[in-house]
Amino acid sequence: RILLETSALGWKMGLLENNGAVVTSDPGRPDLGFFLVASRTLPRGALVLREEPLLRVPGGAGRRRLPDAVRESASALRLANLFVPSPGSSEVVRRLRQQAPSGEPEDSILVREVLHFNSFAAGLSGADEVVFATLSRANHDCAPNCMVDGDEGTLRTIRDVVHGDQLTISYLDEASLLLARDAR
C-alpha cells in the first residue's frame, strides 16, 4: 500500500542512481514510518540505490560538542524528515537529550537524534557516521535482502527481491545476528 513515493516529497537530495526502490509508508503500520520497497524485481547483487550523504560526521558524534558545520546540517535533516521518535515515546531519545553537553542548541540535539536512528558506519574502522536521505529509510530485518555500504553510499541486494517486497538491511553486525534473538 503506497502512500507517498520519493518524487512526491522531493527526497532526491543527493540521489545519484535509483535502479528499483521507492520510498513508501503503510497507513496500517504507522510504526514503520517511511521505508523502501522494490519497484521492480531485483536479482541478487543488484545495485538498488547510490547517493551522496546528507551528513558525514568524522569520528562520530559521541558526547563531544558538535562542530558548527554539523549543527548547520539540521535544516537539511529536517527537510529529509527522517525517523526520530518523540521524546515522550522513547527512552533512547530522553537519554540522548540528557547526555548532550550542557547548553547544546536544539539543532545539535536534533542532529544527534537523527544520527542515532538513521546513520551508517563509514570510514576507517567504521568510525565516521553518515546519513542519507533515501538509504536511511531501509528498515531492519534479521534476514535482510540488502546491504548498505556507508562509504560508497550504496544499497545492494544480497538475494533475489520480488517487486513490492520491502528492501531491508540488518542494523546488527554479522556476529550479533548469530546470537539468540533474546541475547541481541
mmCIF file of C-alpha atoms in Angstrom:
data_model
loop_
_atom_site.group_PDB
_atom_site.id
_atom_site.type_symbol
_atom_site.label_atom_id
_atom_site.label_comp_id
_atom_site.label_asym_id
_atom_site.label_seq_id
_atom_site.Cartn_x
_atom_site.Cartn_y
_atom_site.Cartn_z
ATOM 1 C CA ARG A 1 0.000 0.000 0.000
ATOM 2 C CA ILE A 2 1.913 3.002 -1.239
ATOM 3 C CA LEU A 3 1.038 6.298 0.375
ATOM 4 C CA LEU A 4 3.894 8.515 -0.808
ATOM 5 C CA GLU A 5 6.703 7.970 -3.266
ATOM 6 C CA THR A 6 10.130 9.549 -3.388
ATOM 7 C CA SER A 7 9.244 12.010 -6.134
ATOM 8 C CA ALA A 8 6.151 13.196 -4.259
ATOM 9 C CA LEU A 9 8.276 14.517 -1.385
ATOM 10 C CA GLY A 10 11.375 15.581 -3.260
ATOM 11 C CA TRP A 11 13.661 13.158 -1.399
ATOM 12 C CA LYS A 12 16.039 13.111 -4.321
ATOM 13 C CA MET A 13 18.547 15.218 -2.369
ATOM 14 C CA GLY A 14 21.883 13.587 -3.147
ATOM 15 C CA LEU A 15 20.312 10.674 -5.029
ATOM 16 C CA LEU A 16 22.693 9.729 -7.817
ATOM 17 C CA GLU A 17 21.136 6.495 -9.026
ATOM 18 C CA ASN A 18 17.877 4.639 -8.369
ATOM 19 C CA ASN A 19 17.555 1.237 -10.020
ATOM 20 C CA GLY A 20 14.492 -0.104 -8.303
ATOM 21 C CA ALA A 21 13.411 1.443 -4.975
ATOM 22 C CA VAL A 22 10.549 3.625 -3.899
ATOM 23 C CA VAL A 23 10.025 5.348 -0.532
ATOM 24 C CA THR A 24 6.617 4.479 0.829
ATOM 25 C CA SER A 25 4.569 4.080 4.003
ATOM 26 C CA ASP A 26 1.814 1.766 5.165
ATOM 27 C CA PRO A 27 -1.171 3.521 6.776
ATOM 28 C CA GLY A 28 -1.919 0.250 8.581
ATOM 29 C CA ARG A 29 1.588 0.203 10.108
ATOM 30 C CA PRO A 30 2.494 3.778 11.087
ATOM 31 C CA ASP A 31 5.221 2.360 13.358
ATOM 32 C CA LEU A 32 7.251 1.533 10.239
ATOM 33 C CA GLY A 33 7.450 5.183 9.182
ATOM 34 C CA PHE A 34 8.658 5.642 5.610
ATOM 35 C CA PHE A 35 10.551 2.699 4.188
ATOM 36 C CA LEU A 36 11.935 1.289 0.956
ATOM 37 C CA VAL A 37 10.107 -1.105 -1.368
ATOM 38 C CA ALA A 38 11.343 -2.729 -4.570
ATOM 39 C CA SER A 39 9.742 -1.023 -7.576
ATOM 40 C CA ARG A 40 10.731 -3.967 -9.777
ATOM 41 C CA THR A 41 12.134 -7.474 -9.363
ATOM 42 C CA LEU A 42 15.820 -7.268 -8.441
ATOM 43 C CA PRO A 43 18.382 -10.067 -8.827
ATOM 44 C CA ARG A 44 20.967 -10.879 -6.158
ATOM 45 C CA GLY A 45 23.868 -8.415 -6.296
ATOM 46 C CA ALA A 46 21.872 -5.632 -7.978
ATOM 47 C CA LEU A 47 22.783 -2.021 -7.215
ATOM 48 C CA VAL A 48 19.484 -0.577 -5.997
ATOM 49 C CA LEU A 49 20.479 2.933 -4.895
ATOM 50 C CA ARG A 50 23.536 5.157 -4.847
ATOM 51 C CA GLU A 51 23.516 8.569 -3.195
ATOM 52 C CA GLU A 52 25.609 11.257 -1.584
ATOM 53 C CA PRO A 53 25.274 11.624 2.200
ATOM 54 C CA LEU A 54 23.258 14.440 3.734
ATOM 55 C CA LEU A 55 25.721 14.443 6.601
ATOM 56 C CA ARG A 56 29.064 12.840 7.433
ATOM 57 C CA VAL A 57 30.500 13.189 10.939
ATOM 58 C CA PRO A 58 34.177 12.189 11.063
ATOM 59 C CA GLY A 59 34.821 10.211 14.236
ATOM 60 C CA GLY A 60 31.099 10.112 15.044
ATOM 61 C CA ALA A 61 29.109 12.435 17.288
ATOM 62 C CA GLY A 62 29.878 10.864 20.651
ATOM 63 C CA ARG A 63 29.369 13.137 23.626
ATOM 64 C CA ARG A 64 31.559 15.981 22.407
ATOM 65 C CA ARG A 65 30.134 19.312 21.272
ATOM 66 C CA LEU A 66 29.238 19.092 17.603
ATOM 67 C CA PRO A 67 31.156 21.318 15.164
ATOM 68 C CA ASP A 68 29.228 24.257 13.657
ATOM 69 C CA ALA A 69 29.236 22.641 10.193
ATOM 70 C CA VAL A 70 27.494 19.563 11.621
ATOM 71 C CA ARG A 71 24.929 21.633 13.510
ATOM 72 C CA GLU A 72 24.217 23.588 10.325
ATOM 73 C CA SER A 73 23.014 20.374 8.670
ATOM 74 C CA ALA A 74 19.908 20.391 10.902
ATOM 75 C CA SER A 75 17.733 22.149 8.302
ATOM 76 C CA ALA A 76 18.603 19.562 5.603
ATOM 77 C CA LEU A 77 17.900 16.762 8.092
ATOM 78 C CA ARG A 78 14.526 18.310 8.961
ATOM 79 C CA LEU A 79 13.682 18.575 5.251
ATOM 80 C CA ALA A 80 14.566 14.888 4.751
ATOM 81 C CA ASN A 81 12.055 14.035 7.510
ATOM 82 C CA LEU A 82 13.999 11.004 8.748
ATOM 83 C CA PHE A 83 12.735 8.864 11.608
ATOM 84 C CA VAL A 84 13.189 10.142 15.160
ATOM 85 C CA PRO A 85 10.697 9.084 17.828
ATOM 86 C CA SER A 86 9.219 11.731 20.099
ATOM 87 C CA PRO A 87 10.982 12.194 23.462
ATOM 88 C CA GLY A 88 7.806 11.121 25.250
ATOM 89 C CA SER A 89 7.743 7.772 23.446
ATOM 90 C CA SER A 90 11.412 6.836 23.517
ATOM 91 C CA GLU A 91 13.783 6.194 26.406
ATOM 92 C CA VAL A 92 16.666 6.420 23.908
ATOM 93 C CA VAL A 93 15.686 9.972 22.880
ATOM 94 C CA ARG A 94 15.363 11.010 26.536
ATOM 95 C CA ARG A 95 18.846 9.568 27.235
ATOM 96 C CA LEU A 96 20.374 11.324 24.194
ATOM 97 C CA ARG A 97 18.929 14.618 25.399
ATOM 98 C CA GLN A 98 20.235 14.090 28.945
ATOM 99 C CA GLN A 99 23.735 13.192 27.698
ATOM 100 C CA ALA A 100 24.053 16.201 25.386
ATOM 101 C CA PRO A 101 26.600 18.777 26.535
ATOM 102 C CA SER A 102 25.081 21.467 28.744
ATOM 103 C CA GLY A 103 23.565 24.340 26.773
ATOM 104 C CA GLU A 104 23.693 22.486 23.455
ATOM 105 C CA PRO A 105 21.313 24.100 20.912
ATOM 106 C CA GLU A 106 18.172 22.267 19.819
ATOM 107 C CA ASP A 107 19.614 21.899 16.284
ATOM 108 C CA SER A 108 22.559 19.934 17.698
ATOM 109 C CA ILE A 109 20.237 17.686 19.678
ATOM 110 C CA LEU A 110 18.203 17.003 16.524
ATOM 111 C CA VAL A 111 21.411 16.087 14.666
ATOM 112 C CA ARG A 112 22.353 13.655 17.471
ATOM 113 C CA GLU A 113 18.910 12.050 17.351
ATOM 114 C CA VAL A 114 18.983 11.680 13.557
ATOM 115 C CA LEU A 115 22.489 10.197 13.740
ATOM 116 C CA HIS A 116 21.434 7.701 16.395
ATOM 117 C CA PHE A 117 18.407 6.404 14.497
ATOM 118 C CA ASN A 118 19.490 6.834 10.854
ATOM 119 C CA SER A 119 23.272 6.680 10.431
ATOM 120 C CA PHE A 120 25.611 4.097 8.986
ATOM 121 C CA ALA A 121 29.234 3.454 9.831
ATOM 122 C CA ALA A 122 31.814 4.634 7.316
ATOM 123 C CA GLY A 123 35.494 5.474 7.127
ATOM 124 C CA LEU A 124 38.453 3.748 8.717
ATOM 125 C CA SER A 125 37.200 1.096 11.181
ATOM 126 C CA GLY A 126 33.671 2.491 10.774
ATOM 127 C CA ALA A 127 34.482 5.485 12.989
ATOM 128 C CA ASP A 128 32.537 8.013 10.882
ATOM 129 C CA GLU A 129 28.745 8.329 10.850
ATOM 130 C CA VAL A 130 26.870 9.034 7.602
ATOM 131 C CA VAL A 131 23.196 9.831 6.998
ATOM 132 C CA PHE A 132 21.429 9.537 3.649
ATOM 133 C CA ALA A 133 18.021 10.913 2.655
ATOM 134 C CA THR A 134 16.920 7.663 0.982
ATOM 135 C CA LEU A 135 19.224 4.852 2.162
ATOM 136 C CA SER A 136 18.483 5.715 5.791
ATOM 137 C CA ARG A 137 14.885 4.613 5.223
ATOM 138 C CA ALA A 138 15.784 0.935 4.939
ATOM 139 C CA ASN A 139 14.218 -0.937 7.856
ATOM 140 C CA HIS A 140 15.857 -3.731 9.852
ATOM 141 C CA ASP A 141 15.305 -7.420 9.301
ATOM 142 C CA CYS A 142 17.277 -10.255 10.906
ATOM 143 C CA ALA A 143 17.189 -11.924 7.466
ATOM 144 C CA PRO A 144 17.747 -8.861 5.260
ATOM 145 C CA ASN A 145 17.593 -8.825 1.472
ATOM 146 C CA CYS A 146 20.013 -5.894 1.059
ATOM 147 C CA MET A 147 23.173 -4.391 2.478
ATOM 148 C CA VAL A 148 24.377 -0.798 2.730
ATOM 149 C CA ASP A 149 27.906 0.445 2.127
ATOM 150 C CA GLY A 150 28.203 3.721 4.043
ATOM 151 C CA ASP A 151 31.446 4.671 2.291
ATOM 152 C CA GLU A 152 30.048 4.159 -1.191
ATOM 153 C CA GLY A 153 26.506 5.321 -0.369
ATOM 154 C CA THR A 154 25.045 2.203 -1.972
ATOM 155 C CA LEU A 155 22.275 -0.279 -1.337
ATOM 156 C CA ARG A 156 22.726 -3.710 -2.982
ATOM 157 C CA THR A 157 20.605 -6.817 -2.885
ATOM 158 C CA ILE A 158 22.127 -9.882 -1.221
ATOM 159 C CA ARG A 159 19.408 -12.196 -2.546
ATOM 160 C CA ASP A 160 16.691 -12.002 -5.167
ATOM 161 C CA VAL A 161 13.945 -9.484 -4.311
ATOM 162 C CA VAL A 162 10.446 -9.581 -5.775
ATOM 163 C CA HIS A 163 8.655 -6.432 -6.956
ATOM 164 C CA GLY A 164 6.747 -4.968 -3.998
ATOM 165 C CA ASP A 165 8.924 -6.531 -1.269
ATOM 166 C CA GLN A 166 10.279 -4.249 1.413
ATOM 167 C CA LEU A 167 14.023 -3.613 0.987
ATOM 168 C CA THR A 168 15.605 -4.430 4.347
ATOM 169 C CA ILE A 169 19.034 -4.371 5.946
ATOM 170 C CA SER A 170 20.406 -5.609 9.243
ATOM 171 C CA TYR A 171 21.175 -2.927 11.797
ATOM 172 C CA LEU A 172 23.323 -5.530 13.567
ATOM 173 C CA ASP A 173 26.742 -6.830 12.627
ATOM 174 C CA GLU A 174 27.082 -10.429 11.429
ATOM 175 C CA ALA A 175 28.351 -11.690 14.823
ATOM 176 C CA SER A 176 25.305 -10.257 16.624
ATOM 177 C CA LEU A 177 22.950 -11.960 14.164
ATOM 178 C CA LEU A 178 24.399 -15.331 15.226
ATOM 179 C CA LEU A 179 23.293 -14.782 18.822
ATOM 180 C CA ALA A 180 19.903 -15.980 20.038
ATOM 181 C CA ARG A 181 17.229 -13.312 19.464
ATOM 182 C CA ASP A 182 16.821 -12.506 23.178
ATOM 183 C CA ALA A 183 20.622 -12.069 23.566
ATOM 184 C CA ARG A 184 20.794 -9.360 20.882
#
